[in-house]
């Protein structure tokens, strides 16, 4: 994110910029069915505002107060092998570290973020 600590205001501003960039990128997709699906997905993700995605950014850069290894609730993990935003090694790491959680991991070839 380019800063040491991401606060709510910074995160919200970054989300607004990212949302605009995603919308422009999705609108340029050549496959009409993919374009429509991507734009509908973005519309739904932002329908109630950008506070949710902004909170994600704050959480991604903060200590959570627990270790991944201590999670005991069921976890569903979906990850696209071609994801350039979050490399596949992150999913593999989570699979390895979620030792106490019932885990269902779905790794999808040919899919991205």
C-alpha positions as MATLAB code, in Angstrom:
seq = 'XXXXXXXXXXXXXXXXXXXXXXXXXXXXXXXXXXXXXXXXXXXXXXXXXXXXXXXXXXXXXXXXXXXXXXXXXXXXXXXXXXXXXXXXXXXXXXXXXXXXXXXXXXXXXXXXX';
ca = [
       0.000    0.000    0.000;
       3.040    2.247    0.119;
       2.639    3.251    3.781;
       3.581    1.618    7.088;
       0.102    1.812    8.596;
      -3.128    1.833    6.613;
      -5.803    3.816    8.424;
      -9.482    3.944    7.507;
      -9.279    7.192    5.520;
      -6.242    6.097    3.490;
      -7.809    2.729    2.843;
     -11.094    4.234    1.672;
      -9.257    6.538   -0.750;
      -7.241    3.599   -2.124;
     -10.427    1.576   -2.581;
     -12.063    4.355   -4.554;
      -9.066    4.521   -6.875;
      -8.943    0.731   -7.221;
     -12.687    0.481   -7.894;
     -12.448    3.031  -10.685;
      -9.481    1.204  -12.203;
     -11.232   -2.156  -12.011;
     -14.359   -0.765  -13.618;
     -12.322    0.677  -16.506;
     -10.392   -2.568  -16.900;
     -13.515   -4.736  -16.830;
     -15.283   -2.501  -19.332;
     -12.418   -3.143  -21.764;
     -12.764   -6.945  -21.650;
     -13.302   -8.361  -25.123;
     -15.450  -11.355  -24.160;
     -18.905   -9.882  -23.610;
     -20.022  -12.612  -21.184;
     -16.912  -12.144  -19.024;
     -17.289   -8.362  -19.183;
     -20.917   -8.525  -18.058;
     -20.100  -10.967  -15.253;
     -17.127   -8.913  -14.022;
     -19.088   -5.646  -14.018;
     -22.045   -7.246  -12.212;
     -19.659   -8.721   -9.659;
     -18.045   -5.324   -9.082;
     -21.468   -3.659   -8.821;
     -22.523   -6.162   -6.154;
     -19.225   -5.912   -4.283;
     -19.559   -2.127   -4.046;
     -23.367   -1.846   -3.808;
     -23.243   -0.929   -0.125;
     -20.178    1.270   -0.485;
     -16.453    0.808   -0.202;
     -16.222    0.511    3.576;
     -16.035   -3.302    3.439;
     -13.132   -3.454    1.005;
     -11.471   -0.597    2.898;
     -11.723   -2.579    6.136;
     -10.134   -5.546    4.335;
      -7.112   -3.386    3.510;
      -6.781   -2.300    7.147;
      -7.007   -5.926    8.294;
      -4.503   -7.094    5.683;
      -1.915   -4.724    7.143;
      -2.666   -5.240   10.833;
      -1.918   -7.820   13.494;
      -4.977   -9.991   14.063;
      -4.248  -11.104   17.619;
      -4.177  -14.839   16.852;
      -2.060  -17.321   14.926;
      -3.289  -19.048   11.782;
      -2.341  -22.354   13.388;
      -4.877  -21.712   16.185;
      -7.916  -21.484   13.872;
     -10.252  -24.398   14.559;
     -13.384  -23.404   12.630;
     -13.962  -24.845    9.131;
     -12.198  -22.988    6.337;
     -13.149  -22.898    2.652;
     -10.196  -21.788    0.538;
     -10.650  -20.949   -3.158;
      -7.662  -19.818   -5.189;
      -6.919  -19.344   -8.892;
      -3.532  -20.663   -9.979;
      -3.066  -17.697  -12.343;
      -3.812  -15.071   -9.676;
      -1.252  -12.279  -10.070;
      -2.555  -10.277   -7.087;
      -2.180  -13.082   -4.544;
       0.343  -15.718   -5.647;
      -0.560  -19.414   -5.398;
       2.173  -19.803   -2.766;
      -0.128  -17.915   -0.354;
      -2.810  -20.595   -0.737;
      -0.202  -23.333   -0.328;
       1.081  -21.610    2.818;
      -2.441  -21.439    4.266;
      -3.022  -25.111    3.460;
       0.163  -25.954    5.344;
      -0.498  -23.696    8.349;
      -4.215  -24.371    8.957;
      -3.323  -27.525   10.864;
      -6.265  -27.516   13.312;
      -9.018  -26.257   11.024;
     -11.157  -28.551    8.901;
      -9.999  -27.305    5.491;
     -11.564  -27.582    2.050;
      -9.139  -26.146   -0.493;
     -10.149  -25.626   -4.117;
      -7.242  -24.645   -6.353;
      -8.496  -23.700   -9.821;
      -6.254  -24.054  -12.855;
      -6.526  -21.266  -15.431;
      -8.290  -18.831  -13.099;
      -6.999  -15.586  -11.649;
      -8.104  -13.326   -8.799;
];
